[in-house]
Amino acid sequence: MDRRSLLRGGAATAGAGVVSMLGAPGSAAAAPAQRPPAEPRMVLGTQRRGATPAMLREFKRHGVARVCGYPVDPPHDQGTGDRGYWLVSEVEREKERIESHGMEMDMVALPFLGSTLIDTEHRPAIMLGKSPERDRDIEDVQKMIAACAKAGVRTIKYNMSILGVISTGEVPGRGGAILRRFRARDLDHTLPDTIAGKVDADTFWERIDYFLERVVPVANEYRVRLACHPQDPGTPPGGYRGVEENVLSVPGGKGLFKFLDLRTSPYHGLNLCCGTLSEMLWEPQREVYPIVRELVATKRVFNIHLRNIKGRRDDFVETWPDDGDIDHTRIINILADEGYDGAVDPDHVPESDADPAQSQAFAQGYGYILGAIAAARHRS
């Protein structure tokens, strides 16, 4: 039995019927067998940071059901004290603030381990592999897992990033929109290595595993799910700034399956960004759908981000949800078929001078997701 079959078989709720209808990504066997369309169980979510009361009302108006929370940064991260973890009361305060607007907060983002360039990360020790500092930071993560459990928050999202989100420029989009571009041949290879120095793939995986070895048992104890976002984007051949490979974002989605394989816990999983997944593939229009199906079937995808692209690995532009190469309605149908019951969030929406706060762009994203969910509900 191959690795992916083992992974799928280990998902307690996936079921033998689901396993039998899955094949290798891109194969005809990856399509679902004949069965009636499933009723969608997912909801609209948002991950927007810095949500003011006005923004929370805006979310509610646009049909958002779940909001990713951002509890106040611990004193250590504000430079005002030594404590580097949230108190239960701080998580509860953020939860109550969101729930007072009629929405749920079932996920929070860690105050570090974001999608940041390690040179600018205020707590880089985990991804530097630097002890004893990383052990202190990991202990803080353990305490925040416990705080979330006591506050009734069941998911924490995080990143394992060294290079951060890499872009090479912007291109104009419809109506004056500004679209993010990544083209590997335009990367500036005169830039020095990051403060992490030379990091080969094995070293990158060792640092990830060191972290997981210490936090997943605590997540198991408290029944809090840990959702990792893949690195954005994949690195070009030869690597970039000393990093050989963004290991979760290798071609074919193989790094995502390897990441899940590191621990079999139902509390160890992914914040699956379908845009980032598309950006790591050579043929995203063909590859993305069976990979999404296979990952979601593990029941270890805890949150979904939707963004669209035009292009492929090493050469893409991010664009509007209805204007790219990926059919988001098809992804929503896959999520429904596999019983996904988490949130689906718009992600990396285009900017424009007329919409500097991106409120209009996010509103379009919210409406597009709600429309796709409604369409999935009315499939014959």
Short mmCIF file of C-alpha atoms in Angstrom, two decimals:
data_model
loop_
_atom_site.label_atom_id
_atom_site.label_comp_id
_atom_site.label_asym_id
_atom_site.label_seq_id
_atom_site.Cartn_x
_atom_site.Cartn_y
_atom_site.Cartn_z
CA MET A 1 0.00 0.00 0.00
CA ASP A 2 1.45 3.40 -0.91
CA ARG A 3 1.93 6.28 1.50
CA ARG A 4 -1.18 8.19 0.50
CA SER A 5 -3.37 5.11 0.80
CA LEU A 6 -2.01 4.58 4.29
CA LEU A 7 -2.69 8.21 5.16
CA ARG A 8 -6.23 8.05 3.89
CA GLY A 9 -6.85 4.75 5.62
CA GLY A 10 -5.67 6.24 8.91
CA ALA A 11 -8.36 8.89 8.87
CA ALA A 12 -10.92 7.36 11.17
CA THR A 13 -13.92 9.02 9.61
CA ALA A 14 -12.91 8.85 5.97
CA GLY A 15 -14.38 5.39 5.47
CA ALA A 16 -13.50 2.57 3.13
CA GLY A 17 -15.94 3.84 0.53
CA VAL A 18 -14.04 7.11 0.22
CA VAL A 19 -10.68 5.34 0.03
CA SER A 20 -11.79 3.12 -2.83
CA MET A 21 -12.76 6.02 -5.04
CA LEU A 22 -9.53 7.97 -4.70
CA GLY A 23 -6.57 7.58 -7.00
CA ALA A 24 -3.34 9.34 -7.78
CA PRO A 25 -3.69 13.10 -8.30
CA GLY A 26 -4.63 13.83 -11.87
CA SER A 27 -5.97 10.34 -12.60
CA ALA A 28 -9.49 9.54 -13.66
CA ALA A 29 -9.85 7.43 -10.51
CA ALA A 30 -9.62 10.60 -8.42
CA ALA A 31 -13.17 11.56 -9.47
CA PRO A 32 -15.97 10.48 -7.13
CA ALA A 33 -17.88 7.32 -7.91
CA GLN A 34 -21.57 7.52 -8.71
CA ARG A 35 -23.29 8.91 -5.65
CA PRO A 36 -25.82 11.66 -5.08
CA PRO A 37 -24.40 15.14 -4.49
CA ALA A 38 -23.75 15.78 -0.81
CA GLU A 39 -25.35 18.63 1.10
CA PRO A 40 -22.68 21.30 1.79
CA ARG A 41 -21.72 21.55 5.46
CA MET A 42 -19.09 24.27 5.11
CA VAL A 43 -19.60 27.92 6.09
CA LEU A 44 -18.22 31.26 4.97
CA GLY A 45 -15.27 32.48 7.03
CA THR A 46 -12.77 35.30 7.11
CA GLN A 47 -9.19 35.66 8.32
CA ARG A 48 -8.92 39.44 8.11
CA ARG A 49 -6.63 40.83 10.77
CA GLY A 50 -7.31 43.92 12.85
CA ALA A 51 -11.09 43.64 12.70
CA THR A 52 -12.63 46.76 14.20
CA PRO A 53 -16.28 46.79 15.36
CA ALA A 54 -17.17 48.33 11.98
CA MET A 55 -15.37 45.52 10.17
CA LEU A 56 -17.11 42.89 12.28
CA ARG A 57 -20.47 44.42 11.30
CA GLU A 58 -19.30 44.34 7.69
CA PHE A 59 -18.45 40.64 7.99
CA LYS A 60 -21.88 39.92 9.42
CA ARG A 61 -23.63 41.88 6.67
CA HIS A 62 -21.85 39.82 4.04
CA GLY A 63 -22.80 36.45 5.51
CA VAL A 64 -19.62 35.51 7.37
CA ALA A 65 -20.26 32.81 9.97
CA ARG A 66 -16.76 32.19 11.37
CA VAL A 67 -13.97 34.65 12.05
CA CYS A 68 -10.32 33.84 12.70
CA GLY A 69 -9.42 35.66 15.90
CA TYR A 70 -6.27 37.54 16.81
CA PRO A 71 -6.03 37.81 20.61
CA VAL A 72 -3.90 40.66 21.92
CA ASP A 73 -0.18 40.01 21.50
CA PRO A 74 1.50 38.78 24.69
CA PRO A 75 3.68 41.31 26.56
CA HIS A 76 6.86 39.71 25.18
CA ASP A 77 5.71 40.40 21.62
CA GLN A 78 4.75 43.96 22.48
CA GLY A 79 8.09 44.61 24.18
CA THR A 80 6.37 45.35 27.48
CA GLY A 81 7.15 42.22 29.51
CA ASP A 82 8.40 38.65 29.61
CA ARG A 83 5.20 36.64 29.18
CA GLY A 84 5.15 35.18 25.68
CA TYR A 85 1.77 33.44 25.68
CA TRP A 86 -1.90 34.34 25.91
CA LEU A 87 -3.87 34.15 29.11
CA VAL A 88 -7.19 32.34 28.92
CA SER A 89 -8.93 35.65 29.61
CA GLU A 90 -7.26 37.24 26.57
CA VAL A 91 -8.51 34.50 24.26
CA GLU A 92 -11.96 34.70 25.84
CA ARG A 93 -12.05 38.47 25.35
CA GLU A 94 -11.40 38.13 21.61
CA LYS A 95 -13.96 35.34 21.36
CA GLU A 96 -16.61 37.39 23.15
CA ARG A 97 -15.88 40.41 20.94
CA ILE A 98 -16.54 38.39 17.79
CA GLU A 99 -19.49 36.45 19.17
CA SER A 100 -21.17 39.71 20.25
CA HIS A 101 -21.63 40.37 16.51
CA GLY A 102 -23.35 37.03 15.92
CA MET A 103 -20.40 35.10 14.50
CA GLU A 104 -18.23 32.25 15.77
CA MET A 105 -14.51 32.30 16.56
CA ASP A 106 -13.32 28.71 16.32
CA MET A 107 -9.79 29.53 15.13
CA VAL A 108 -7.01 31.91 16.14
CA ALA A 109 -3.64 32.78 14.61
CA LEU A 110 -0.50 32.45 16.69
CA PRO A 111 1.20 35.78 17.52
CA PHE A 112 4.33 34.48 15.78
CA LEU A 113 5.07 31.77 13.20
CA GLY A 114 3.32 33.82 10.55
CA SER A 115 3.93 33.99 6.79
CA THR A 116 6.83 36.36 7.39
CA LEU A 117 10.39 36.71 6.13
CA ILE A 118 12.52 35.35 8.94
CA ASP A 119 14.70 38.47 8.90
CA THR A 120 11.68 40.48 10.08
CA GLU A 121 10.10 37.84 12.36
CA HIS A 122 10.29 38.98 15.98
CA ARG A 123 10.50 35.40 17.26
CA PRO A 124 12.49 33.46 14.64
CA ALA A 125 14.13 30.81 16.85
CA ILE A 126 11.87 27.89 15.87
CA MET A 127 12.59 28.28 12.17
CA LEU A 128 16.25 29.06 12.87
CA GLY A 129 16.53 25.82 14.83
CA LYS A 130 18.12 27.84 17.62
CA SER A 131 18.02 26.43 21.14
CA PRO A 132 17.30 27.24 23.92
CA GLU A 133 15.28 30.12 22.47
CA ARG A 134 13.11 27.86 20.33
CA ASP A 135 12.31 25.68 23.34
CA ARG A 136 11.05 28.74 25.18
CA ASP A 137 8.90 29.71 22.18
CA ILE A 138 7.57 26.16 21.84
CA GLU A 139 6.66 26.16 25.53
CA ASP A 140 4.69 29.36 24.89
CA VAL A 141 2.84 27.63 22.02
CA GLN A 142 2.01 24.75 24.37
CA LYS A 143 0.55 27.21 26.87
CA MET A 144 -1.49 28.90 24.14
CA ILE A 145 -2.90 25.54 23.07
CA ALA A 146 -4.08 25.02 26.64
CA ALA A 147 -5.50 28.55 26.81
CA CYS A 148 -7.48 28.02 23.60
CA ALA A 149 -8.94 24.77 24.89
CA LYS A 150 -10.06 26.43 28.12
CA ALA A 151 -11.58 29.32 26.15
CA GLY A 152 -13.48 26.97 23.84
CA VAL A 153 -11.42 27.62 20.70
CA ARG A 154 -10.69 24.44 18.79
CA THR A 155 -8.19 25.46 16.06
CA ILE A 156 -4.89 27.35 15.88
CA LYS A 157 -3.35 28.33 12.56
CA TYR A 158 0.34 28.92 11.92
CA ASN A 159 3.08 28.87 9.26
CA MET A 160 6.49 27.25 8.96
CA SER A 161 8.10 30.07 6.97
CA ILE A 162 11.62 31.29 6.33
CA LEU A 163 11.26 33.27 3.10
CA GLY A 164 7.81 34.74 3.73
CA VAL A 165 5.47 35.52 0.84
CA ILE A 166 7.66 36.18 -2.20
CA SER A 167 6.48 38.43 -5.02
CA THR A 168 8.30 39.89 -8.00
CA GLY A 169 5.96 42.73 -8.88
CA GLU A 170 2.44 43.79 -9.72
CA VAL A 171 0.38 43.83 -12.91
CA PRO A 172 -2.80 45.76 -13.72
CA GLY A 173 -6.11 43.93 -13.56
CA ARG A 174 -9.65 44.76 -14.57
CA GLY A 175 -11.11 48.05 -13.39
CA GLY A 176 -7.79 49.35 -12.14
CA ALA A 177 -7.11 46.40 -9.85
CA ILE A 178 -3.54 45.70 -8.75
CA LEU A 179 -2.59 42.03 -8.99
CA ARG A 180 0.32 40.29 -7.27
CA ARG A 181 2.81 38.63 -9.61
CA PHE A 182 5.46 35.96 -9.06
CA ARG A 183 7.83 35.10 -11.89
CA ALA A 184 10.86 33.06 -10.88
CA ARG A 185 13.09 34.44 -13.61
CA ASP A 186 12.60 37.95 -12.17
CA LEU A 187 13.89 37.07 -8.69
CA ASP A 188 16.82 39.13 -7.47
CA HIS A 189 19.52 36.55 -6.80
CA THR A 190 21.95 39.25 -5.67
CA LEU A 191 20.11 39.46 -2.35
CA PRO A 192 22.01 37.82 0.52
CA ASP A 193 20.89 34.69 2.31
CA THR A 194 18.37 35.24 5.10
CA ILE A 195 19.55 35.15 8.71
CA ALA A 196 18.79 31.42 8.56
CA GLY A 197 21.78 30.95 6.25
CA LYS A 198 21.94 27.82 4.11
CA VAL A 199 18.90 25.61 4.75
CA ASP A 200 18.63 22.42 2.73
CA ALA A 201 15.40 20.42 2.54
CA ASP A 202 16.42 17.92 5.22
CA THR A 203 17.26 20.70 7.67
CA PHE A 204 13.94 22.42 6.94
CA TRP A 205 12.07 19.20 7.67
CA GLU A 206 14.09 18.62 10.84
CA ARG A 207 13.03 22.01 12.19
CA ILE A 208 9.40 21.34 11.38
CA ASP A 209 9.55 17.91 13.01
CA TYR A 210 11.26 19.28 16.13
CA PHE A 211 8.31 21.65 16.57
CA LEU A 212 5.65 19.03 15.87
CA GLU A 213 7.23 16.50 18.23
CA ARG A 214 6.66 18.94 21.09
CA VAL A 215 3.33 20.55 20.26
CA VAL A 216 1.21 17.77 18.76
CA PRO A 217 1.08 15.75 22.03
CA VAL A 218 -0.23 18.86 23.78
CA ALA A 219 -2.78 19.38 21.00
CA ASN A 220 -3.86 15.77 21.48
CA GLU A 221 -4.23 16.29 25.23
CA TYR A 222 -6.35 19.41 24.85
CA ARG A 223 -8.09 18.41 21.60
CA VAL A 224 -7.05 21.57 19.80
CA ARG A 225 -6.37 21.31 16.07
CA LEU A 226 -3.16 22.75 14.62
CA ALA A 227 -3.60 24.03 11.05
CA CYS A 228 -0.43 24.79 9.08
CA HIS A 229 -0.53 26.99 5.97
CA PRO A 230 1.86 25.93 3.16
CA GLN A 231 4.71 28.23 2.18
CA ASP A 232 3.85 30.76 -0.52
CA PRO A 233 5.08 30.19 -3.20
CA GLY A 234 7.32 27.23 -3.99
CA THR A 235 11.00 28.00 -4.51
CA PRO A 236 12.51 27.87 -8.02
CA PRO A 237 15.14 25.31 -9.03
CA GLY A 238 18.31 25.97 -7.04
CA GLY A 239 16.42 27.65 -4.22
CA TYR A 240 16.42 31.28 -3.14
CA ARG A 241 18.30 33.28 -0.52
CA GLY A 242 19.89 30.18 0.96
CA VAL A 243 16.69 28.13 1.21
CA GLU A 244 16.91 25.09 -1.04
CA GLU A 245 13.21 24.36 -1.02
CA ASN A 246 9.96 25.54 0.54
CA VAL A 247 9.32 21.98 1.58
CA LEU A 248 5.53 22.08 1.96
CA SER A 249 5.18 23.64 -1.50
CA VAL A 250 7.02 21.22 -3.79
CA PRO A 251 5.45 20.16 -7.13
CA GLY A 252 2.51 17.79 -6.99
CA GLY A 253 1.55 18.72 -3.44
CA LYS A 254 3.90 16.01 -2.18
CA GLY A 255 5.15 18.17 0.69
CA LEU A 256 1.64 18.50 2.10
CA PHE A 257 1.20 14.73 2.27
CA LYS A 258 4.66 14.32 3.79
CA PHE A 259 3.76 16.94 6.40
CA LEU A 260 0.61 15.03 7.36
CA ASP A 261 2.62 11.81 7.49
CA LEU A 262 4.93 13.25 10.17
CA ARG A 263 2.22 12.74 12.81
CA THR A 264 -0.93 10.62 12.56
CA SER A 265 -2.86 12.74 15.06
CA PRO A 266 -6.32 14.00 14.06
CA TYR A 267 -5.25 17.32 15.61
CA HIS A 268 -2.29 17.74 13.23
CA GLY A 269 -3.40 19.12 9.89
CA LEU A 270 -3.59 21.89 7.34
CA ASN A 271 -4.93 25.32 6.71
CA LEU A 272 -5.24 24.44 3.04
CA CYS A 273 -4.78 27.43 0.77
CA CYS A 274 -6.05 26.39 -2.65
CA GLY A 275 -4.28 29.37 -4.20
CA THR A 276 -0.92 28.39 -2.74
CA LEU A 277 -1.57 24.81 -3.81
CA SER A 278 -2.24 26.00 -7.37
CA GLU A 279 0.94 28.09 -7.29
CA MET A 280 3.10 25.04 -6.51
CA LEU A 281 1.78 22.97 -9.44
CA TRP A 282 3.05 22.78 -13.02
CA GLU A 283 -0.46 22.05 -14.35
CA PRO A 284 -2.82 23.51 -11.76
CA GLN A 285 -5.90 23.30 -13.98
CA ARG A 286 -5.49 19.54 -14.07
CA GLU A 287 -3.78 18.75 -10.77
CA VAL A 288 -5.47 20.89 -8.15
CA TYR A 289 -8.87 19.17 -7.93
CA PRO A 290 -7.77 15.58 -7.18
CA ILE A 291 -5.18 16.84 -4.68
CA VAL A 292 -7.81 18.91 -2.85
CA ARG A 293 -10.11 15.88 -2.78
CA GLU A 294 -7.38 13.61 -1.45
CA LEU A 295 -6.30 16.03 1.26
CA VAL A 296 -9.83 16.82 2.43
CA ALA A 297 -10.66 13.11 2.55
CA THR A 298 -8.07 12.70 5.32
CA LYS A 299 -10.30 14.83 7.60
CA ARG A 300 -7.19 16.78 8.54
CA VAL A 301 -7.92 19.94 6.59
CA PHE A 302 -9.21 22.35 9.23
CA ASN A 303 -9.63 25.54 7.19
CA ILE A 304 -9.78 26.43 3.49
CA HIS A 305 -8.46 29.57 1.80
CA LEU A 306 -9.63 30.39 -1.73
CA ARG A 307 -7.63 32.56 -4.09
CA ASN A 308 -7.37 32.27 -7.85
CA ILE A 309 -4.42 32.50 -10.20
CA LYS A 310 -3.54 32.66 -13.86
CA GLY A 311 -0.46 30.67 -14.72
CA ARG A 312 1.48 27.91 -13.01
CA ARG A 313 4.42 27.20 -10.74
CA ASP A 314 7.22 29.78 -11.14
CA ASP A 315 5.04 32.08 -13.26
CA PHE A 316 1.63 33.23 -12.04
CA VAL A 317 -0.57 36.21 -11.28
CA GLU A 318 -3.14 36.23 -8.49
CA THR A 319 -6.54 37.46 -9.64
CA TRP A 320 -10.25 37.65 -8.87
CA PRO A 321 -12.05 34.42 -7.90
CA ASP A 322 -14.08 34.43 -11.14
CA ASP A 323 -11.21 35.45 -13.43
CA GLY A 324 -8.53 32.79 -12.97
CA ASP A 325 -7.63 29.34 -14.19
CA ILE A 326 -9.13 27.49 -11.21
CA ASP A 327 -12.86 26.76 -10.96
CA HIS A 328 -13.74 27.57 -7.37
CA THR A 329 -17.26 26.19 -7.76
CA ARG A 330 -15.69 22.83 -8.57
CA ILE A 331 -13.56 23.04 -5.42
CA ILE A 332 -16.65 23.83 -3.33
CA ASN A 333 -18.39 20.79 -4.84
CA ILE A 334 -15.42 18.62 -3.84
CA LEU A 335 -15.54 20.00 -0.30
CA ALA A 336 -19.25 19.18 -0.12
CA ASP A 337 -18.73 15.66 -1.47
CA GLU A 338 -16.03 14.95 1.13
CA GLY A 339 -18.11 16.25 4.04
CA TYR A 340 -15.90 19.25 4.82
CA ASP A 341 -17.58 21.21 7.62
CA GLY A 342 -15.06 24.00 8.24
CA ALA A 343 -14.83 27.58 7.06
CA VAL A 344 -13.93 28.73 3.55
CA ASP A 345 -12.18 32.11 3.52
CA PRO A 346 -11.39 34.48 0.63
CA ASP A 347 -7.66 35.10 0.44
CA HIS A 348 -5.24 37.58 -1.19
CA VAL A 349 -7.98 39.60 -2.86
CA PRO A 350 -6.83 42.22 -5.39
CA GLU A 351 -6.11 45.78 -4.33
CA SER A 352 -7.06 49.00 -6.09
CA ASP A 353 -6.70 52.72 -5.53
CA ALA A 354 -10.49 52.95 -5.28
CA ASP A 355 -10.59 50.24 -2.59
CA PRO A 356 -7.51 50.76 -0.40
CA ALA A 357 -8.97 48.79 2.52
CA GLN A 358 -9.97 45.97 0.13
CA SER A 359 -13.52 45.97 1.51
CA GLN A 360 -15.06 45.79 -1.96
CA ALA A 361 -12.72 43.00 -3.03
CA PHE A 362 -13.45 40.95 0.07
CA ALA A 363 -17.18 41.54 -0.40
CA GLN A 364 -16.88 40.05 -3.89
CA GLY A 365 -14.98 37.11 -2.41
CA TYR A 366 -17.62 36.53 0.26
CA GLY A 367 -20.42 36.64 -2.28
CA TYR A 368 -18.61 34.31 -4.66
CA ILE A 369 -18.10 31.69 -1.95
CA LEU A 370 -21.70 31.94 -0.76
CA GLY A 371 -22.90 31.60 -4.34
CA ALA A 372 -20.74 28.54 -4.91
CA ILE A 373 -22.03 26.93 -1.70
CA ALA A 374 -25.61 27.64 -2.76
CA ALA A 375 -24.95 26.15 -6.19
CA ALA A 376 -23.49 23.03 -4.58
CA ARG A 377 -26.61 22.73 -2.44
CA HIS A 378 -28.85 22.75 -5.51
CA ARG A 379 -26.95 20.24 -7.64
CA SER A 380 -29.19 17.58 -9.13
#
